[in-house]
PDB file of C-alpha atoms in Angstrom:
ATOM      1  CA  MET A 693       0.000   0.000   0.000  1.00 46.00           C
ATOM      2  CA  HIS A 694       2.715   2.452   0.891  1.00 51.00           C
ATOM      3  CA  LEU A 695       4.372   1.902  -2.454  1.00 48.00           C
ATOM      4  CA  VAL A 696       1.206   2.914  -4.254  1.00 48.00           C
ATOM      5  CA  ARG A 697       0.906   6.093  -2.254  1.00 54.00           C
ATOM      6  CA  ARG A 698       4.540   7.025  -2.738  1.00 56.00           C
ATOM      7  CA  SER A 699       4.236   6.275  -6.388  1.00 63.00           C
ATOM      8  CA  SER A 700       1.113   8.426  -6.804  1.00 75.00           C
ATOM      9  CA  ILE A 701       2.657  11.292  -4.791  1.00 74.00           C
ATOM     10  CA  ALA A 702       5.783  11.121  -6.927  1.00 71.00           C
ATOM     11  CA  LYS A 703       3.643  11.139 -10.073  1.00 76.00           C
ATOM     12  CA  THR A 704       1.675  14.144  -8.805  1.00 77.00           C
ATOM     13  CA  ILE A 705       4.876  16.032  -8.026  1.00 77.00           C
ATOM     14  CA  ALA A 706       6.311  15.141 -11.420  1.00 73.00           C
ATOM     15  CA  ILE A 707       3.137  16.296 -13.202  1.00 80.00           C
ATOM     16  CA  ALA A 708       3.119  19.553 -11.202  1.00 78.00           C
ATOM     17  CA  ALA A 709       6.774  20.135 -12.054  1.00 74.00           C
ATOM     18  CA  LEU A 710       6.063  19.546 -15.746  1.00 72.00           C
ATOM     19  CA  LEU A 711       3.105  21.931 -15.649  1.00 76.00           C
ATOM     20  CA  LEU A 712       5.173  24.616 -13.937  1.00 73.00           C
ATOM     21  CA  ALA A 713       7.957  24.144 -16.461  1.00 70.00           C
ATOM     22  CA  ALA A 714       5.481  24.389 -19.337  1.00 69.00           C
ATOM     23  CA  MET A 715       3.897  27.513 -17.856  1.00 73.00           C
ATOM     24  CA  GLY A 716       7.329  29.047 -17.357  1.00 68.00           C
ATOM     25  CA  ALA A 717       8.247  28.285 -20.954  1.00 62.00           C
ATOM     26  CA  CYS A 718       4.984  29.810 -22.181  1.00 65.00           C
ATOM     27  CA  PHE A 719       5.506  32.910 -20.071  1.00 62.00           C
ATOM     28  CA  PHE A 720       9.102  33.208 -21.292  1.00 60.00           C
ATOM     29  CA  GLY A 721       7.878  32.865 -24.875  1.00 61.00           C
ATOM     30  CA  LEU A 722       5.248  35.520 -24.317  1.00 56.00           C
ATOM     31  CA  TRP A 723       7.860  37.747 -22.686  1.00 55.00           C
ATOM     32  CA  GLN A 724      10.229  37.327 -25.598  1.00 59.00           C
ATOM     33  CA  GLY A 725       7.410  37.997 -28.052  1.00 59.00           C
ATOM     34  CA  GLY A 726       6.536  41.259 -26.314  1.00 62.00           C
ATOM     35  CA  VAL A 727       3.029  40.161 -25.345  1.00 59.00           C
ATOM     36  CA  VAL A 728       3.673  40.583 -21.627  1.00 55.00           C
ATOM     37  CA  GLN A 729       5.204  44.035 -22.137  1.00 61.00           C
ATOM     38  CA  GLN A 730       2.243  45.026 -24.301  1.00 67.00           C
ATOM     39  CA  ALA A 731      -0.227  43.820 -21.674  1.00 65.00           C
ATOM     40  CA  TRP A 732       1.773  45.701 -19.025  1.00 62.00           C
ATOM     41  CA  GLY A 733       1.577  48.849 -21.148  1.00 66.00           C
ATOM     42  CA  TRP A 734      -2.163  48.423 -21.580  1.00 70.00           C
ATOM     43  CA  GLY A 735      -2.518  48.071 -17.827  1.00 66.00           C
ATOM     44  CA  LEU A 736      -0.509  51.243 -17.229  1.00 68.00           C
ATOM     45  CA  GLY A 737      -2.525  53.111 -19.856  1.00 71.00           C
ATOM     46  CA  LEU A 738      -5.770  51.951 -18.276  1.00 65.00           C
ATOM     47  CA  GLY A 739      -4.524  53.063 -14.864  1.00 71.00           C
ATOM     48  CA  GLN A 740      -3.636  56.508 -16.208  1.00 76.00           C
ATOM     49  CA  THR A 741      -7.036  56.798 -17.900  1.00 74.00           C
ATOM     50  CA  LEU A 742      -8.807  55.854 -14.668  1.00 69.00           C
ATOM     51  CA  ASP A 743      -6.674  58.342 -12.703  1.00 74.00           C
ATOM     52  CA  ALA A 744      -7.554  61.130 -15.160  1.00 77.00           C
ATOM     53  CA  SER A 745     -11.247  60.209 -14.996  1.00 75.00           C
ATOM     54  CA  GLY A 746     -11.117  60.276 -11.211  1.00 75.00           C
ATOM     55  CA  GLN A 747      -9.475  63.691 -11.245  1.00 81.00           C
ATOM     56  CA  ARG A 748     -12.107  65.059 -13.635  1.00 80.00           C
ATOM     57  CA  ALA A 749     -14.871  63.661 -11.434  1.00 76.00           C
ATOM     58  CA  SER A 750     -13.288  65.235  -8.338  1.00 79.00           C
ATOM     59  CA  GLN A 751     -13.021  68.582 -10.102  1.00 82.00           C
ATOM     60  CA  ALA A 752     -16.672  68.389 -11.188  1.00 79.00           C
ATOM     61  CA  VAL A 753     -17.747  67.661  -7.603  1.00 80.00           C
ATOM     62  CA  ALA A 754     -15.650  70.589  -6.340  1.00 79.00           C
ATOM     63  CA  ARG A 755     -17.192  72.927  -8.937  1.00 81.00           C
ATOM     64  CA  ALA A 756     -20.701  71.769  -8.016  1.00 77.00           C
ATOM     65  CA  ALA A 757     -19.977  72.317  -4.327  1.00 77.00           C
ATOM     66  CA  GLN A 758     -18.624  75.802  -5.062  1.00 80.00           C
ATOM     67  CA  THR A 759     -21.723  76.607  -7.136  1.00 78.00           C
ATOM     68  CA  ASN A 760     -23.995  75.423  -4.326  1.00 72.00           C
ATOM     69  CA  ARG A 761     -22.075  77.507  -1.764  1.00 80.00           C
ATOM     70  CA  GLN A 762     -22.294  80.566  -4.045  1.00 80.00           C
ATOM     71  CA  ARG A 763     -26.027  80.025  -4.557  1.00 82.00           C
ATOM     72  CA  ALA A 764     -26.567  79.753  -0.797  1.00 81.00           C
ATOM     73  CA  ASP A 765     -24.495  82.906  -0.215  1.00 88.00           C
ATOM     74  CA  ASP A 766     -26.492  84.773  -2.883  1.00 89.00           C
ATOM     75  CA  GLU A 767     -29.795  83.693  -1.341  1.00 92.00           C
ATOM     76  CA  ALA A 768     -28.605  84.832   2.095  1.00 92.00           C
ATOM     77  CA  ILE A 769     -27.568  88.224   0.695  1.00 93.00           C
ATOM     78  CA  SER A 770     -30.945  88.660  -1.042  1.00 94.00           C
ATOM     79  CA  ALA A 771     -32.782  87.813   2.178  1.00 94.00           C
ATOM     80  CA  GLN A 772     -30.632  90.240   4.164  1.00 95.00           C
ATOM     81  CA  VAL A 773     -31.208  93.084   1.674  1.00 95.00           C
ATOM     82  CA  LEU A 774     -34.946  92.415   1.541  1.00 95.00           C
ATOM     83  CA  ASP A 775     -35.135  92.357   5.357  1.00 94.00           C
ATOM     84  CA  ALA A 776     -33.307  95.704   5.496  1.00 95.00           C
ATOM     85  CA  LEU A 777     -35.665  97.215   2.894  1.00 95.00           C
ATOM     86  CA  VAL A 778     -38.687  96.014   4.896  1.00 94.00           C
ATOM     87  CA  ALA A 779     -37.110  97.384   8.099  1.00 94.00           C
ATOM     88  CA  SER A 780     -36.860 100.816   6.437  1.00 93.00           C
ATOM     89  CA  GLN A 781     -40.623 101.067   7.036  1.00 92.00           C
ATOM     90  CA  SER A 782     -41.232 102.290   3.503  1.00 91.00           C
ATOM     91  CA  ASP A 783     -43.901 100.362   1.641  1.00 94.00           C
ATOM     92  CA  GLU A 784     -42.283 101.318  -1.669  1.00 94.00           C
ATOM     93  CA  LEU A 785     -38.872  99.952  -0.638  1.00 94.00           C
ATOM     94  CA  ALA A 786     -40.415  96.812   0.840  1.00 94.00           C
ATOM     95  CA  ALA A 787     -42.104  96.153  -2.521  1.00 95.00           C
ATOM     96  CA  LEU A 788     -38.823  96.158  -4.488  1.00 96.00           C
ATOM     97  CA  GLN A 789     -37.576  92.920  -6.032  1.00 97.00           C
ATOM     98  CA  VAL A 790     -34.106  91.762  -4.966  1.00 96.00           C
ATOM     99  CA  GLU A 791     -31.956  89.317  -6.919  1.00 95.00           C
ATOM    100  CA  THR A 792     -28.348  88.389  -6.203  1.00 94.00           C
ATOM    101  CA  SER A 793     -25.800  86.687  -8.428  1.00 92.00           C
ATOM    102  CA  HIS A 794     -22.175  86.267  -7.347  1.00 90.00           C
ATOM    103  CA  ALA A 795     -22.703  88.836  -4.560  1.00 91.00           C
ATOM    104  CA  MET A 796     -23.961  91.456  -7.044  1.00 94.00           C
ATOM    105  CA  VAL A 797     -27.428  92.681  -6.031  1.00 95.00           C
ATOM    106  CA  THR A 798     -30.009  93.803  -8.592  1.00 96.00           C
ATOM    107  CA  LEU A 799     -32.928  95.943  -7.416  1.00 97.00           C
ATOM    108  CA  ARG A 800     -36.112  96.197  -9.512  1.00 96.00           C
ATOM    109  CA  GLY A 801     -39.339  98.044  -9.009  1.00 96.00           C
ATOM    110  CA  THR A 802     -40.781 101.542  -8.922  1.00 95.00           C
ATOM    111  CA  VAL A 803     -40.485 104.301  -6.320  1.00 96.00           C
ATOM    112  CA  SER A 804     -41.916 107.804  -6.097  1.00 93.00           C
ATOM    113  CA  SER A 805     -38.672 109.798  -5.769  1.00 93.00           C
ATOM    114  CA  LEU A 806     -34.952 109.867  -6.526  1.00 94.00           C
ATOM    115  CA  PRO A 807     -33.998 110.063  -2.820  1.00 94.00           C
ATOM    116  CA  LEU A 808     -36.039 106.913  -2.172  1.00 95.00           C
ATOM    117  CA  ARG A 809     -34.233 105.120  -5.009  1.00 96.00           C
ATOM    118  CA  ASP A 810     -30.871 106.257  -3.625  1.00 96.00           C
ATOM    119  CA  ARG A 811     -31.873 105.060  -0.154  1.00 96.00           C
ATOM    120  CA  ALA A 812     -32.693 101.605  -1.527  1.00 96.00           C
ATOM    121  CA  VAL A 813     -29.289 101.402  -3.230  1.00 96.00           C
ATOM    122  CA  ALA A 814     -27.533 102.528  -0.029  1.00 96.00           C
ATOM    123  CA  ILE A 815     -29.393  99.926   2.030  1.00 96.00           C
ATOM    124  CA  ALA A 816     -28.401  97.178  -0.413  1.00 96.00           C
ATOM    125  CA  ASN A 817     -24.768  98.351  -0.511  1.00 95.00           C
ATOM    126  CA  HIS A 818     -24.485  98.113   3.272  1.00 94.00           C
ATOM    127  CA  ALA A 819     -25.599  94.492   3.453  1.00 93.00           C
ATOM    128  CA  LEU A 820     -22.889  92.032   4.466  1.00 91.00           C
ATOM    129  CA  GLY A 821     -21.216  90.294   1.519  1.00 90.00           C
ATOM    130  CA  VAL A 822     -22.501  92.625  -1.209  1.00 93.00           C
ATOM    131  CA  HIS A 823     -19.899  93.449  -3.871  1.00 92.00           C
ATOM    132  CA  GLY A 824     -22.070  95.881  -5.804  1.00 94.00           C
ATOM    133  CA  VAL A 825     -25.619  96.978  -6.602  1.00 96.00           C
ATOM    134  CA  PHE A 826     -27.339  97.324  -9.966  1.00 96.00           C
ATOM    135  CA  SER A 827     -30.305  99.636  -9.688  1.00 96.00           C
ATOM    136  CA  LEU A 828     -33.048  98.994 -12.193  1.00 96.00           C
ATOM    137  CA  ILE A 829     -35.457 100.959 -10.015  1.00 96.00           C
ATOM    138  CA  GLN A 830     -37.812 103.200 -11.980  1.00 95.00           C
ATOM    139  CA  VAL A 831     -38.810 106.593 -10.567  1.00 94.00           C
ATOM    140  CA  HIS A 832     -42.345 107.825 -11.308  1.00 88.00           C
ATOM    141  CA  ALA A 833     -42.240 110.367 -14.162  1.00 80.00           C
ATOM    142  CA  ASP A 834     -44.223 112.982 -12.217  1.00 79.00           C
ATOM    143  CA  ALA A 835     -41.538 112.936  -9.477  1.00 62.00           C
ATOM    144  CA  LEU A 836     -38.867 113.873 -12.025  1.00 63.00           C
ATOM    145  CA  SER A 837     -40.638 117.007 -13.306  1.00 60.00           C
TER     146      SER A 837
END
């Protein structure tokens, strides 16, 4: 019995050695033929492509986050300006429309006098975070004459 086992173990080892030798010869042949180097190059190229894609995705996420922060800042500025116009206790100023884009405030609406228009612009300019004010406020024609 022991002879059979030793014989089958020896055969298994011999077969494994032959397989390893054959695989080594195949790999060496592929190496010599440039197939392994080509596959290595493809792998490197794929890695570089994936790295570039990851960087572009990260940049897109950063831009989206920046846009969302800017939008939130603009909305906060608009709310602050509108609150200040309402606090002025002038119905005409409280009725003005306020829009903000990149910290630039735009005022729209109609008032009865130039001093009231100037007051609205001054109120908007004093709000925290405002970089400038565009006044599209119309003054009633009868107030100008």
